[in-house]
């Protein structure tokens, strides 16, 4: 910073000092250079992420209870995955064509697209309907009546007529064949893994997609300058605790999905004991032994309970550790997450004692969804805290 001296020019004897040409004037510093750069359509990106979150929640609800007994929702359920992927594709295409995608978001958008595609392709119903709609109708074979046939005559041997050359498949038939192939692969995966593990994989994929979209929505809701400033005040210890809580809750979610899928929630309906004992004797009764991790009702429900106790203990430790944070919003986020872990545990016990009815099972799934979002928000605020000043939170 400073004055720029003119080149090859000597100052006159009686020239006043301090009178400079515009090129020699001091260069004033410019602020806000971070926000001056193009950042992309962050508001449009936020709306896009919220749309994906809403569709993912709808997918979870319809998968948990097919249609809630309502015929219209039964017809809608197979197309929620396709709607999710379509919304992602339209948003990605719009941001790419307008060149408004923020810097560094390419891999994030591609990862979301892969998750949406896998979730849409894991449901065989829309592919099966697409194949039936595009497959050509077989031509009806008209056979002559028996009495109208002429008497058989011996004819001289003639060379066989060449087989007609099959016409190449049309684009419509190619799409139908591809849909049939997808349906066959999904059926093979369901047969290999089993119905309950396959449904649990879809559940985990939907929750992972929901978590990533929520994290990206939190990023898009704040400016790049605010994120950079907040990153300097990050709390690595709390961030690590929140990351551990998040992964442990995801594992708990997968085990809970298996418990629901094989009906283990209605087998042991007492608490804290299981069938009157602390350790059920048949937790490893299936052979080969790896089947117990997917099909043994006693082992899965015991694992679900043990993970719940561990999640409670870790949430309590994170709550105590968060009291030392200087950011009030971060403390509040960890407090909400810890309270919701406790409420979710109580709701799980109530669901168990009542024999795992449908209404309580749905409430338990909804509680898991809210807890998932609370934990992600606490993790985000540990990484990008809301900076406080004397005038309050900004």
Coordinates of C-alpha atoms in Angstrom, one line a residue:
X1 CA 0.0 0.0 0.0
X2 CA 1.2 3.5 -0.7
X3 CA 1.9 6.0 -3.4
X4 CA 3.0 4.9 -6.8
X5 CA 5.9 7.2 -8.0
X6 CA 5.8 8.2 -11.6
X7 CA 8.3 6.7 -13.9
X8 CA 11.2 8.8 -15.4
X9 CA 9.9 12.1 -13.9
X10 CA 11.9 14.4 -11.7
X11 CA 10.1 16.8 -9.4
X12 CA 10.3 20.5 -10.1
X13 CA 12.0 22.8 -7.6
X14 CA 8.9 24.8 -6.7
X15 CA 6.4 21.9 -7.1
X16 CA 4.1 21.4 -4.1
X17 CA 4.5 18.2 -2.2
X18 CA 1.3 16.2 -1.8
X19 CA -0.2 17.1 -5.1
X20 CA -0.3 13.9 -7.1
X21 CA -2.0 12.8 -10.2
X22 CA -4.7 10.1 -10.0
X23 CA -2.3 7.4 -10.8
X24 CA -0.1 8.5 -7.9
X25 CA -2.8 8.6 -5.3
X26 CA -2.7 6.0 -2.5
X27 CA -4.7 2.9 -3.2
X28 CA -7.5 2.5 -0.6
X29 CA -7.9 -1.0 0.8
X30 CA -11.0 -2.8 -0.2
X31 CA -13.0 -5.0 2.3
X32 CA -15.3 -7.9 1.7
X33 CA -13.1 -9.5 -0.9
X34 CA -14.3 -13.0 0.1
X35 CA -18.0 -12.1 -0.5
X36 CA -17.0 -10.2 -3.7
X37 CA -16.3 -13.5 -5.5
X38 CA -19.1 -15.3 -7.2
X39 CA -20.6 -17.8 -4.8
X40 CA -23.3 -19.4 -6.9
X41 CA -27.0 -19.6 -6.3
X42 CA -26.9 -20.5 -2.6
X43 CA -30.6 -19.7 -2.0
X44 CA -31.6 -21.9 -4.9
X45 CA -29.3 -24.6 -3.6
X46 CA -30.9 -24.3 -0.2
X47 CA -34.4 -24.8 -1.7
X48 CA -33.1 -27.7 -3.7
X49 CA -31.7 -29.5 -0.6
X50 CA -34.9 -28.9 1.3
X51 CA -36.9 -30.5 -1.5
X52 CA -34.7 -33.5 -1.4
X53 CA -35.1 -33.7 2.4
X54 CA -38.9 -33.6 2.1
X55 CA -39.0 -36.4 -0.6
X56 CA -36.6 -38.5 1.5
X57 CA -38.8 -38.2 4.5
X58 CA -41.8 -39.2 2.4
X59 CA -39.9 -42.2 1.1
X60 CA -39.1 -43.3 4.6
X61 CA -42.7 -43.0 5.7
X62 CA -44.2 -44.9 2.8
X63 CA -41.5 -47.7 3.1
X64 CA -42.2 -48.1 6.8
X65 CA -46.0 -48.5 6.4
X66 CA -47.0 -49.2 2.7
X67 CA -49.6 -46.6 2.1
X68 CA -51.0 -46.5 5.6
X69 CA -53.8 -48.6 4.3
X70 CA -54.8 -45.9 1.8
X71 CA -55.1 -47.0 -1.8
X72 CA -53.9 -43.6 -3.3
X73 CA -50.7 -43.8 -1.2
X74 CA -50.2 -47.4 -2.2
X75 CA -50.1 -46.2 -5.9
X76 CA -47.8 -43.4 -5.0
X77 CA -45.2 -45.4 -3.0
X78 CA -43.3 -47.0 -6.0
X79 CA -42.7 -43.6 -7.6
X80 CA -41.2 -41.6 -4.6
X81 CA -37.7 -42.9 -5.4
X82 CA -38.1 -41.8 -9.0
X83 CA -39.4 -38.4 -7.9
X84 CA -36.4 -38.0 -5.6
X85 CA -34.0 -38.8 -8.5
X86 CA -35.9 -36.5 -10.9
X87 CA -35.8 -33.5 -8.5
X88 CA -32.0 -34.1 -8.1
X89 CA -31.5 -34.3 -11.8
X90 CA -33.5 -31.1 -12.6
X91 CA -31.7 -29.2 -9.9
X92 CA -28.2 -30.4 -11.0
X93 CA -29.0 -29.7 -14.6
X94 CA -30.3 -26.2 -13.8
X95 CA -27.4 -25.2 -11.7
X96 CA -24.9 -26.6 -14.3
X97 CA -26.5 -24.9 -17.3
X98 CA -26.7 -21.5 -15.5
X99 CA -23.2 -22.0 -14.1
X100 CA -24.4 -21.0 -10.6
X101 CA -23.1 -24.0 -8.7
X102 CA -20.9 -22.8 -5.9
X103 CA -17.2 -23.7 -6.1
X104 CA -16.3 -27.1 -4.5
X105 CA -19.9 -28.5 -4.7
X106 CA -19.4 -30.8 -7.7
X107 CA -18.5 -33.9 -5.8
X108 CA -21.3 -33.2 -3.2
X109 CA -23.9 -33.0 -5.9
X110 CA -22.6 -36.1 -7.6
X111 CA -22.7 -38.1 -4.4
X112 CA -26.2 -37.0 -3.7
X113 CA -27.2 -38.1 -7.3
X114 CA -25.6 -41.5 -6.8
X115 CA -27.6 -42.0 -3.6
X116 CA -30.9 -40.9 -5.2
X117 CA -30.2 -43.3 -8.1
X118 CA -29.5 -46.3 -5.8
X119 CA -32.6 -45.6 -3.8
X120 CA -34.8 -45.3 -6.9
X121 CA -33.3 -48.4 -8.5
X122 CA -33.7 -50.5 -5.4
X123 CA -37.5 -50.6 -5.7
X124 CA -38.5 -53.1 -8.4
X125 CA -42.1 -51.9 -8.7
X126 CA -41.6 -48.9 -11.1
X127 CA -39.2 -50.9 -13.3
X128 CA -41.6 -53.8 -13.5
X129 CA -44.4 -51.4 -14.5
X130 CA -42.2 -49.7 -17.1
X131 CA -41.3 -53.1 -18.6
X132 CA -44.9 -54.1 -18.9
X133 CA -45.9 -50.8 -20.4
X134 CA -43.2 -50.9 -23.1
X135 CA -43.1 -54.6 -23.9
X136 CA -44.8 -55.4 -27.2
X137 CA -47.9 -57.5 -27.1
X138 CA -47.3 -61.0 -28.4
X139 CA -49.0 -61.8 -31.6
X140 CA -51.9 -64.2 -31.3
X141 CA -51.2 -67.5 -33.1
X142 CA -54.1 -68.7 -35.3
X143 CA -54.2 -72.4 -35.7
X144 CA -56.2 -74.1 -38.5
X145 CA -59.0 -76.4 -37.6
X146 CA -58.2 -80.1 -37.6
X147 CA -61.0 -81.0 -40.0
X148 CA -59.9 -78.5 -42.6
X149 CA -56.5 -80.0 -43.1
X150 CA -55.8 -81.7 -46.4
X151 CA -54.6 -85.3 -46.4
X152 CA -50.9 -85.6 -45.9
X153 CA -48.9 -86.3 -49.1
X154 CA -45.3 -87.4 -49.5
X155 CA -43.3 -84.6 -51.0
X156 CA -39.8 -84.8 -52.4
X157 CA -37.1 -83.7 -50.1
X158 CA -36.4 -80.0 -50.4
X159 CA -33.6 -78.0 -48.8
X160 CA -34.7 -76.4 -45.6
X161 CA -35.7 -72.8 -45.9
X162 CA -33.4 -70.5 -44.1
X163 CA -34.6 -69.1 -40.8
X164 CA -35.8 -65.5 -41.0
X165 CA -33.4 -62.9 -39.8
X166 CA -34.6 -61.4 -36.6
X167 CA -35.1 -57.7 -36.8
X168 CA -33.0 -55.6 -34.4
X169 CA -34.8 -54.5 -31.2
X170 CA -36.5 -51.1 -31.2
X171 CA -35.5 -48.5 -28.7
X172 CA -38.7 -49.2 -26.9
X173 CA -37.8 -52.9 -26.6
X174 CA -34.3 -52.1 -25.4
X175 CA -35.7 -50.0 -22.6
X176 CA -38.1 -52.8 -21.6
X177 CA -35.2 -55.3 -21.6
X178 CA -33.1 -53.0 -19.4
X179 CA -36.0 -52.6 -17.0
X180 CA -36.4 -56.4 -16.9
X181 CA -32.7 -56.8 -16.1
X182 CA -32.9 -54.3 -13.2
X183 CA -35.9 -56.2 -11.8
X184 CA -34.1 -59.5 -12.0
X185 CA -31.0 -58.0 -10.3
X186 CA -33.1 -56.5 -7.5
X187 CA -34.9 -59.9 -7.0
X188 CA -31.6 -61.6 -6.9
X189 CA -30.4 -59.2 -4.2
X190 CA -33.5 -59.7 -2.2
X191 CA -33.2 -63.5 -2.4
X192 CA -29.5 -63.4 -1.4
X193 CA -29.8 -61.0 1.5
X194 CA -33.3 -61.7 2.6
X195 CA -36.3 -59.4 2.7
X196 CA -35.5 -57.8 6.1
X197 CA -31.8 -57.0 5.4
X198 CA -32.7 -55.6 2.0
X199 CA -35.4 -53.3 3.5
X200 CA -32.9 -52.3 6.1
X201 CA -30.3 -51.3 3.5
X202 CA -33.0 -49.1 1.8
X203 CA -33.7 -47.6 5.2
X204 CA -30.1 -46.8 5.8
X205 CA -29.6 -45.4 2.3
X206 CA -32.6 -43.1 2.8
X207 CA -31.3 -41.9 6.2
X208 CA -27.8 -41.3 4.8
X209 CA -29.2 -39.4 1.8
X210 CA -31.3 -37.3 4.2
X211 CA -28.3 -36.6 6.4
X212 CA -26.1 -35.4 3.6
X213 CA -28.9 -33.2 2.1
X214 CA -29.5 -31.7 5.6
X215 CA -25.7 -31.0 6.1
X216 CA -25.5 -29.3 2.6
X217 CA -28.6 -27.3 3.4
X218 CA -26.9 -26.0 6.6
X219 CA -23.9 -25.1 4.5
X220 CA -25.9 -23.3 1.9
X221 CA -27.9 -21.3 4.5
X222 CA -24.7 -19.3 5.5
X223 CA -22.4 -17.3 3.4
X224 CA -18.9 -18.4 2.6
X225 CA -17.4 -15.6 4.6
X226 CA -19.5 -16.6 7.7
X227 CA -18.4 -20.2 7.3
X228 CA -14.7 -19.3 7.0
X229 CA -15.0 -17.0 10.1
X230 CA -16.8 -19.7 12.1
X231 CA -14.3 -22.4 11.0
X232 CA -11.6 -20.5 12.9
X233 CA -13.5 -21.0 16.1
X234 CA -14.4 -24.7 15.6
X235 CA -14.3 -27.0 18.6
X236 CA -12.6 -30.3 17.5
X237 CA -13.4 -32.1 20.7
X238 CA -17.1 -31.5 20.4
X239 CA -17.0 -32.2 16.7
X240 CA -15.4 -35.6 17.4
X241 CA -18.0 -36.4 20.0
X242 CA -20.9 -35.4 17.7
X243 CA -19.4 -37.5 14.9
X244 CA -19.2 -40.6 17.2
X245 CA -22.8 -40.0 18.3
X246 CA -23.9 -39.7 14.7
X247 CA -22.3 -42.9 13.6
X248 CA -23.5 -44.8 16.6
X249 CA -27.1 -43.6 16.1
X250 CA -26.8 -44.7 12.4
X251 CA -25.7 -48.2 13.5
X252 CA -28.6 -48.3 16.1
X253 CA -30.9 -47.3 13.2
X254 CA -29.8 -50.3 11.1
X255 CA -30.1 -52.7 14.0
X256 CA -33.6 -51.3 14.7
X257 CA -34.6 -51.8 11.1
X258 CA -33.6 -55.5 11.3
X259 CA -35.5 -55.9 14.6
X260 CA -38.6 -54.5 13.0
X261 CA -38.1 -56.5 9.8
X262 CA -37.9 -59.9 11.4
X263 CA -40.5 -59.1 14.1
X264 CA -38.2 -59.3 17.0
X265 CA -39.8 -56.4 18.8
X266 CA -42.9 -58.5 19.6
X267 CA -40.9 -61.5 20.9
X268 CA -39.4 -60.2 24.2
X269 CA -41.8 -57.7 25.6
X270 CA -40.3 -57.3 29.1
X271 CA -37.7 -54.7 30.3
X272 CA -35.0 -54.5 31.5
X273 CA -34.9 -58.3 31.3
X274 CA -35.4 -60.4 28.2
X275 CA -37.7 -63.3 28.8
X276 CA -36.9 -63.1 32.5
X277 CA -33.1 -63.2 32.1
X278 CA -30.4 -60.7 31.3
X279 CA -28.8 -62.8 28.5
X280 CA -31.2 -65.0 26.4
X281 CA -29.6 -68.5 25.9
X282 CA -30.3 -68.8 22.2
X283 CA -28.5 -65.7 20.9
X284 CA -26.1 -67.8 18.8
X285 CA -28.4 -70.7 18.0
X286 CA -28.5 -70.4 14.1
X287 CA -26.0 -72.0 11.8
X288 CA -23.8 -70.9 10.1
X289 CA -23.1 -68.4 12.9
X290 CA -23.1 -65.3 10.7
X291 CA -26.9 -65.8 10.2
X292 CA -27.4 -64.7 13.8
X293 CA -26.4 -61.2 13.0
X294 CA -29.2 -60.9 10.5
X295 CA -31.9 -63.3 11.6
X296 CA -31.6 -64.2 15.3
X297 CA -34.4 -62.3 17.1
X298 CA -32.8 -62.6 20.6
X299 CA -29.4 -61.4 19.4
X300 CA -30.8 -58.5 17.4
X301 CA -33.0 -57.2 20.2
X302 CA -30.3 -57.6 22.8
X303 CA -27.9 -55.6 20.4
X304 CA -30.5 -52.9 19.9
X305 CA -30.9 -52.5 23.7
X306 CA -27.1 -52.5 24.3
X307 CA -26.6 -49.9 21.6
X308 CA -29.3 -47.8 23.2
X309 CA -27.6 -47.8 26.6
X310 CA -24.3 -46.9 24.9
X311 CA -25.9 -44.1 23.0
X312 CA -27.4 -42.7 26.2
X313 CA -24.1 -42.7 28.0
X314 CA -22.2 -41.0 25.1
X315 CA -25.0 -38.4 24.7
X316 CA -24.7 -37.6 28.5
X317 CA -20.9 -37.3 28.2
X318 CA -21.3 -35.0 25.1
X319 CA -23.8 -32.9 27.0
X320 CA -21.4 -32.4 29.9
X321 CA -18.5 -31.7 27.6
X322 CA -20.6 -29.1 25.7
X323 CA -21.2 -27.0 28.8
X324 CA -17.7 -25.8 28.4
X325 CA -18.4 -24.3 25.0
X326 CA -18.3 -20.5 24.7
X327 CA -21.1 -20.6 22.1
X328 CA -24.6 -20.6 23.4
X329 CA -26.2 -22.0 20.2
X330 CA -23.8 -25.0 20.3
X331 CA -24.6 -25.7 23.9
X332 CA -28.3 -25.6 23.1
X333 CA -27.9 -27.9 20.1
X334 CA -26.1 -30.5 22.2
X335 CA -28.7 -30.1 25.0
X336 CA -31.5 -30.8 22.5
X337 CA -29.8 -33.8 21.1
X338 CA -29.2 -35.3 24.5
X339 CA -32.8 -34.7 25.6
X340 CA -34.1 -36.3 22.4
X341 CA -31.8 -39.4 22.9
X342 CA -33.5 -39.8 26.3
X343 CA -37.0 -39.4 24.9
X344 CA -36.2 -41.8 22.1
X345 CA -35.0 -44.4 24.6
X346 CA -38.2 -44.0 26.7
X347 CA -40.3 -44.3 23.6
X348 CA -38.5 -47.5 22.6
X349 CA -39.1 -49.1 25.9
X350 CA -42.8 -48.1 25.8
X351 CA -43.1 -49.6 22.3
X352 CA -41.5 -52.8 23.5
X353 CA -43.7 -53.2 26.5
X354 CA -46.8 -52.8 24.4
X355 CA -45.8 -55.5 21.9
X356 CA -44.5 -53.3 19.1
X357 CA -47.8 -51.9 17.7
X358 CA -47.9 -50.0 14.4
X359 CA -48.7 -46.6 15.9
X360 CA -45.8 -46.7 18.4
X361 CA -43.5 -48.2 15.8
X362 CA -44.1 -45.2 13.5
X363 CA -43.6 -42.8 16.4
X364 CA -40.3 -44.5 17.2
X365 CA -39.2 -44.1 13.5
X366 CA -40.2 -40.5 13.5
X367 CA -38.3 -39.9 16.7
X368 CA -35.2 -41.5 15.1
X369 CA -35.5 -39.2 12.2
X370 CA -35.7 -36.1 14.5
X371 CA -32.8 -37.3 16.5
X372 CA -30.7 -37.9 13.4
X373 CA -31.3 -34.2 12.3
X374 CA -30.5 -32.9 15.8
X375 CA -27.2 -34.8 15.9
X376 CA -26.2 -33.6 12.5
X377 CA -27.0 -30.0 13.5
X378 CA -25.0 -30.3 16.7
X379 CA -22.1 -31.7 14.7
X380 CA -22.4 -28.8 12.2
X381 CA -22.4 -26.2 15.0
X382 CA -19.3 -27.8 16.6
X383 CA -17.6 -27.3 13.2
X384 CA -19.1 -24.0 12.3
X385 CA -20.3 -22.3 15.5
X386 CA -22.5 -19.3 15.5
X387 CA -20.1 -16.5 16.5
X388 CA -21.2 -14.4 19.4
X389 CA -20.4 -10.7 20.0
X390 CA -21.3 -8.1 22.7
X391 CA -24.4 -7.2 20.8
X392 CA -25.6 -10.8 20.6
X393 CA -25.5 -13.7 18.2
X394 CA -24.9 -12.8 14.6

